[in-house]
DNA sequence: TTCCCGATTGTA
DNA sequence: ACAATCGGGAAC
């Protein structure tokens, strides 16, 4: 798999710092059918002191990946229907991660359309459940795995993202700490989730 | 072991 | 607006 220079530096940071820095990065998955590649356009940060975070009540078998060093995957099953993909950040022992909420398809679009059962490119990864489904994630087997040592890895933005291209807002779908602005989006991007 | 509800999505 | 659908985790 591809070497990923400089990404680890980003992943060592706290989720609140890493979440906006992951915008513009590309998430890549190698599949038997071909390479899938998307540009991340929307993220949310979750940290240990945050009542909305799965790590808030401490480490459990499900959430243990969140407490590992940055650079792992955390996948969870939600609403009995969907899977969501997170990038674990920060140091060992601290439970935090960044939820990947939306992304712009770059490569392997036909494969992702097949995975999703939808053709419209704007509907392939415009939400966390859609993004995971586009990548072919159908279970939690990837949870806890290390980027680059699994089928998935990250690459830095081809063109660096400037701070004025990023917007922060309240997170989606949570009831606790609902006012905290820990959702980050690329301004004027057509591939973000609705709301 | 029971019970509640969730970091969502597609359809009515 | 609302159902689909199921597992995590708190409470009993």
mmCIF file of C-alpha atoms (C1' of nucleotides) in Angstrom:
data_model
loop_
_atom_site.group_PDB
_atom_site.id
_atom_site.type_symbol
_atom_site.label_atom_id
_atom_site.label_comp_id
_atom_site.label_asym_id
_atom_site.label_seq_id
_atom_site.Cartn_x
_atom_site.Cartn_y
_atom_site.Cartn_z
ATOM 1 C CA UNK A 1 0.000 0.000 0.000
ATOM 2 C CA UNK A 2 0.986 3.612 -0.489
ATOM 3 C CA UNK A 3 3.287 5.349 1.965
ATOM 4 C CA UNK A 4 1.621 8.269 3.730
ATOM 5 C CA UNK A 5 4.102 10.963 4.635
ATOM 6 C CA UNK A 6 2.989 13.642 7.128
ATOM 7 C CA UNK A 7 -0.467 12.182 7.741
ATOM 8 C CA UNK A 8 0.539 10.734 11.112
ATOM 9 C CA UNK A 9 1.414 14.213 12.385
ATOM 10 C CA UNK A 10 -2.184 15.262 11.714
ATOM 11 C CA UNK A 11 -3.590 12.100 13.321
ATOM 12 C CA UNK A 12 -1.599 12.611 16.517
ATOM 13 C CA UNK A 13 -3.524 15.826 17.199
ATOM 14 C CA UNK A 14 -6.713 16.053 19.277
ATOM 15 C CA UNK A 15 -9.904 15.365 17.300
ATOM 16 C CA UNK A 16 -11.030 18.992 17.501
ATOM 17 C CA UNK A 17 -7.838 20.018 15.684
ATOM 18 C CA UNK A 18 -7.651 17.048 13.338
ATOM 19 C CA UNK A 19 -11.264 17.281 12.146
ATOM 20 C CA UNK A 20 -10.842 20.490 10.090
ATOM 21 C CA UNK A 21 -7.402 19.356 8.901
ATOM 22 C CA UNK A 22 -8.907 16.186 7.431
ATOM 23 C CA UNK A 23 -11.024 18.287 5.047
ATOM 24 C CA UNK A 24 -9.571 18.023 1.558
ATOM 25 C CA UNK A 25 -7.690 14.838 2.414
ATOM 26 C CA UNK A 26 -8.454 11.828 0.260
ATOM 27 C CA UNK A 27 -9.647 8.535 1.675
ATOM 28 C CA UNK A 28 -8.709 5.575 -0.464
ATOM 29 C CA UNK A 29 -9.735 1.941 -0.349
ATOM 30 C CA UNK A 30 -8.266 -0.820 -2.455
ATOM 31 C CA UNK A 31 -10.889 -3.379 -3.421
ATOM 32 C CA UNK A 32 -10.771 -6.422 -5.716
ATOM 33 C CA UNK A 33 -12.906 -4.436 -8.167
ATOM 34 C CA UNK A 34 -10.541 -1.455 -8.183
ATOM 35 C CA UNK A 35 -9.443 1.614 -6.237
ATOM 36 C CA UNK A 36 -12.042 3.799 -4.531
ATOM 37 C CA UNK A 37 -11.004 7.391 -3.842
ATOM 38 C CA UNK A 38 -12.927 10.314 -2.317
ATOM 39 C CA UNK A 39 -12.113 13.816 -1.097
ATOM 40 C CA UNK A 40 -13.319 14.444 2.462
ATOM 41 C CA UNK A 41 -15.605 17.508 2.592
ATOM 42 C CA UNK A 42 -17.365 17.174 5.981
ATOM 43 C CA UNK A 43 -16.198 15.913 9.387
ATOM 44 C CA UNK A 44 -17.232 15.972 13.042
ATOM 45 C CA UNK A 45 -15.026 15.816 16.149
ATOM 46 C CA UNK A 46 -15.849 13.654 19.195
ATOM 47 C CA UNK A 47 -13.727 13.657 22.349
ATOM 48 C CA UNK A 48 -13.704 11.969 25.715
ATOM 49 C CA UNK A 49 -15.205 14.821 27.775
ATOM 50 C CA UNK A 50 -18.045 15.179 25.266
ATOM 51 C CA UNK A 51 -21.398 13.683 26.403
ATOM 52 C CA UNK A 52 -22.282 13.027 22.747
ATOM 53 C CA UNK A 53 -19.184 10.881 22.242
ATOM 54 C CA UNK A 54 -19.178 7.101 22.408
ATOM 55 C CA UNK A 55 -16.000 7.409 24.494
ATOM 56 C CA UNK A 56 -17.683 9.576 27.168
ATOM 57 C CA UNK A 57 -18.517 6.648 29.471
ATOM 58 C CA UNK A 58 -15.095 5.075 29.138
ATOM 59 C CA UNK A 59 -13.607 2.257 27.161
ATOM 60 C CA UNK A 60 -15.842 -0.662 26.109
ATOM 61 C CA UNK A 61 -15.296 -3.462 23.617
ATOM 62 C CA UNK A 62 -17.043 -1.437 20.944
ATOM 63 C CA UNK A 63 -15.268 1.857 21.600
ATOM 64 C CA UNK A 64 -11.794 0.584 22.477
ATOM 65 C CA UNK A 65 -10.347 1.687 19.105
ATOM 66 C CA UNK A 66 -11.136 5.310 20.041
ATOM 67 C CA UNK A 67 -8.657 5.011 22.916
ATOM 68 C CA UNK A 68 -5.759 3.833 20.757
ATOM 69 C CA UNK A 69 -3.160 6.058 19.120
ATOM 70 C CA UNK A 70 -4.245 8.121 16.122
ATOM 71 C CA UNK A 71 -4.359 6.451 12.742
ATOM 72 C CA UNK A 72 -6.818 3.663 13.384
ATOM 73 C CA UNK A 73 -10.327 3.185 12.099
ATOM 74 C CA UNK A 74 -13.408 3.151 14.317
ATOM 75 C CA UNK A 75 -16.534 1.697 12.702
ATOM 76 C CA UNK A 76 -19.865 1.477 14.480
ATOM 77 C CA UNK A 77 -23.341 0.216 13.582
ATOM 78 C CA UNK A 78 -26.174 2.677 14.122
ATOM 79 C CA UNK A 79 -29.991 2.637 14.065
ATOM 80 C CA UNK A 80 -29.893 -1.073 13.221
ATOM 81 C CA UNK A 81 -29.277 -0.050 9.639
ATOM 82 C CA UNK A 82 -26.091 1.880 8.886
ATOM 83 C CA UNK A 83 -22.340 1.810 9.466
ATOM 84 C CA UNK A 84 -20.299 4.934 10.145
ATOM 85 C CA UNK A 85 -16.563 5.391 9.631
ATOM 86 C CA UNK A 86 -14.331 7.360 11.987
ATOM 87 C CA UNK A 87 -10.634 8.188 11.993
ATOM 88 C CA UNK A 88 -9.134 7.799 15.473
ATOM 89 C CA UNK A 89 -6.864 10.678 16.502
ATOM 90 C CA UNK A 90 -4.798 11.732 19.521
ATOM 91 C CA UNK A 91 -2.574 9.771 21.908
ATOM 92 C CA UNK A 92 -2.971 6.309 23.404
ATOM 93 C CA UNK A 93 -5.420 6.240 26.319
ATOM 94 C CA UNK A 94 -7.520 9.205 25.183
ATOM 95 C CA UNK A 95 -10.876 8.371 23.575
ATOM 96 C CA UNK A 96 -11.403 10.554 20.545
ATOM 97 C CA UNK A 97 -12.129 10.270 16.841
ATOM 98 C CA UNK A 98 -13.316 12.162 13.773
ATOM 99 C CA UNK A 99 -16.507 11.053 12.041
ATOM 100 C CA UNK A 100 -16.284 11.183 8.244
ATOM 101 C CA UNK A 101 -19.658 12.654 7.279
ATOM 102 C CA UNK A 102 -19.381 13.357 3.567
ATOM 103 C CA UNK A 103 -16.978 13.118 0.669
ATOM 104 C CA UNK A 104 -16.631 13.928 -3.022
ATOM 105 C CA UNK A 105 -16.157 10.857 -5.247
ATOM 106 C CA UNK A 106 -12.892 11.027 -7.233
ATOM 107 C CA UNK A 107 -12.180 7.540 -8.522
ATOM 108 C CA UNK A 108 -14.007 4.209 -8.729
ATOM 109 C CA UNK A 109 -17.289 6.071 -9.094
ATOM 110 C CA UNK A 110 -18.987 3.223 -10.951
ATOM 111 C CA UNK A 111 -18.063 0.811 -8.159
ATOM 112 C CA UNK A 112 -19.314 3.186 -5.472
ATOM 113 C CA UNK A 113 -22.562 3.687 -7.393
ATOM 114 C CA UNK A 114 -22.977 -0.068 -7.444
ATOM 115 C CA UNK A 115 -22.257 -0.291 -3.700
ATOM 116 C CA UNK A 116 -24.862 2.402 -3.053
ATOM 117 C CA UNK A 117 -27.502 1.346 -5.540
ATOM 118 C CA UNK A 118 -27.683 4.974 -6.712
ATOM 119 C CA UNK A 119 -26.228 6.772 -9.737
ATOM 120 C CA UNK A 120 -26.354 10.454 -8.783
ATOM 121 C CA UNK A 121 -22.770 11.352 -7.827
ATOM 122 C CA UNK A 122 -24.041 13.825 -5.232
ATOM 123 C CA UNK A 123 -25.805 11.018 -3.379
ATOM 124 C CA UNK A 124 -22.907 8.566 -3.216
ATOM 125 C CA UNK A 125 -21.272 9.826 -0.014
ATOM 126 C CA UNK A 126 -23.340 12.803 1.222
ATOM 127 C CA UNK A 127 -23.794 11.413 4.743
ATOM 128 C CA UNK A 128 -21.856 9.135 7.108
ATOM 129 C CA UNK A 129 -23.925 6.017 6.359
ATOM 130 C CA UNK A 130 -23.722 6.671 2.634
ATOM 131 C CA UNK A 131 -19.971 7.254 2.762
ATOM 132 C CA UNK A 132 -19.365 3.932 4.497
ATOM 133 C CA UNK A 133 -21.686 2.121 2.100
ATOM 134 C CA UNK A 134 -19.928 3.674 -0.913
ATOM 135 C CA UNK A 135 -16.647 2.295 0.433
ATOM 136 C CA UNK A 136 -18.184 -1.164 0.671
ATOM 137 C CA UNK A 137 -18.252 -1.297 4.476
ATOM 138 C CA UNK A 138 -20.909 -3.847 5.480
ATOM 139 C CA UNK A 139 -19.732 -4.759 9.000
ATOM 140 C CA UNK A 140 -17.418 -3.596 11.785
ATOM 141 C CA UNK A 141 -14.449 -5.769 10.814
ATOM 142 C CA UNK A 142 -12.382 -2.695 9.946
ATOM 143 C CA UNK A 143 -12.892 -1.178 13.408
ATOM 144 C CA UNK A 144 -9.574 -1.014 15.256
ATOM 145 C CA UNK A 145 -7.503 -1.605 12.144
ATOM 146 C CA UNK A 146 -4.567 0.629 11.300
ATOM 147 C CA UNK A 147 -4.659 2.908 8.253
ATOM 148 C CA UNK A 148 -2.224 1.735 5.546
ATOM 149 C CA UNK A 149 -2.044 -1.696 7.153
ATOM 150 C CA UNK A 150 -5.639 -2.326 6.161
ATOM 151 C CA UNK A 151 -7.349 -1.834 2.795
ATOM 152 C CA UNK A 152 -7.891 1.853 3.638
ATOM 153 C CA UNK A 153 -5.536 4.811 3.826
ATOM 154 C CA UNK A 154 -5.479 8.616 3.763
ATOM 155 C CA UNK A 155 -3.608 11.047 1.561
ATOM 156 C CA UNK A 156 -3.013 14.741 2.181
ATOM 157 C CA UNK A 157 -4.839 17.316 0.013
ATOM 158 C CA UNK A 158 -3.475 17.751 -3.514
ATOM 159 C CA UNK A 159 -4.010 21.482 -3.010
ATOM 160 C CA UNK A 160 -3.656 22.664 0.625
ATOM 161 C CA UNK A 161 -6.914 23.852 2.209
ATOM 162 C CA UNK A 162 -6.854 27.383 3.605
ATOM 163 C CA UNK A 163 -8.650 28.219 6.869
ATOM 164 C CA UNK A 164 -11.055 30.589 5.098
ATOM 165 C CA UNK A 165 -12.359 27.685 3.005
ATOM 166 C CA UNK A 166 -13.694 25.961 6.133
ATOM 167 C CA UNK A 167 -16.976 26.494 7.998
ATOM 168 C CA UNK A 168 -17.804 25.217 11.494
ATOM 169 C CA UNK A 169 -21.320 24.463 12.731
ATOM 170 C CA UNK A 170 -23.254 22.360 15.231
ATOM 171 C CA UNK A 171 -23.101 18.593 14.803
ATOM 172 C CA UNK A 172 -25.912 16.620 13.196
ATOM 173 C CA UNK A 173 -28.240 14.125 14.863
ATOM 174 C CA UNK A 174 -27.114 14.451 18.472
ATOM 175 C CA UNK A 175 -29.035 15.553 21.547
ATOM 176 C CA UNK A 176 -26.218 16.073 24.059
ATOM 177 C CA UNK A 177 -23.807 18.999 23.629
ATOM 178 C CA UNK A 178 -25.906 19.872 20.612
ATOM 179 C CA UNK A 179 -24.693 23.458 20.523
ATOM 180 C CA UNK A 180 -20.976 22.711 20.265
ATOM 181 C CA UNK A 181 -19.644 23.730 16.862
ATOM 182 C CA UNK A 182 -17.584 20.664 16.090
ATOM 183 C CA UNK A 183 -18.819 19.961 12.571
ATOM 184 C CA UNK A 184 -16.508 21.149 9.827
ATOM 185 C CA UNK A 185 -17.319 21.607 6.142
ATOM 186 C CA UNK A 186 -15.647 22.879 2.996
ATOM 187 C CA UNK A 187 -17.411 26.104 2.048
ATOM 188 C CA UNK A 188 -19.648 25.988 -1.009
ATOM 189 C CA UNK A 189 -18.943 22.314 -1.619
ATOM 190 C CA UNK A 190 -21.718 20.453 -3.430
ATOM 191 C CA UNK A 191 -21.003 17.085 -1.816
ATOM 192 C CA UNK A 192 -21.741 17.814 1.862
ATOM 193 C CA UNK A 193 -24.647 16.134 3.671
ATOM 194 C CA UNK A 194 -27.962 17.946 3.873
ATOM 195 C CA UNK A 195 -29.219 19.979 6.874
ATOM 196 C "C1'" DT B 1 -32.264 -10.315 31.299
ATOM 197 C "C1'" DT B 2 -35.076 -6.324 30.078
ATOM 198 C "C1'" DC B 3 -35.509 -1.992 28.069
ATOM 199 C "C1'" DC B 4 -34.490 2.324 25.777
ATOM 200 C "C1'" DC B 5 -32.610 4.761 22.171
ATOM 201 C "C1'" DG B 6 -29.148 6.146 18.951
ATOM 202 C "C1'" DA B 7 -22.960 10.345 15.516
ATOM 203 C "C1'" DT B 8 -29.119 7.765 9.663
ATOM 204 C "C1'" DT B 9 -31.515 7.138 5.461
ATOM 205 C "C1'" DG B 10 -35.156 6.614 2.139
ATOM 206 C "C1'" DT B 11 -39.908 6.911 1.522
ATOM 207 C "C1'" DA B 12 -44.805 8.570 2.410
ATOM 208 C "C1'" DA C 1 -43.196 13.272 9.254
ATOM 209 C "C1'" DC C 2 -41.937 8.300 10.032
ATOM 210 C "C1'" DA C 3 -40.668 3.462 9.785
ATOM 211 C "C1'" DA C 4 -36.822 0.216 9.351
ATOM 212 C "C1'" DT C 5 -33.979 -2.643 12.398
ATOM 213 C "C1'" DC C 6 -30.531 -4.140 15.953
ATOM 214 C "C1'" DG C 7 -26.856 -3.915 19.306
ATOM 215 C "C1'" DG C 8 -24.689 -1.307 23.180
ATOM 216 C "C1'" DG C 9 -25.018 -0.217 27.678
ATOM 217 C "C1'" DA C 10 -27.611 1.135 31.818
ATOM 218 C "C1'" DA C 11 -30.870 -0.530 35.015
ATOM 219 C "C1'" DC C 12 -33.298 -4.004 37.306
#
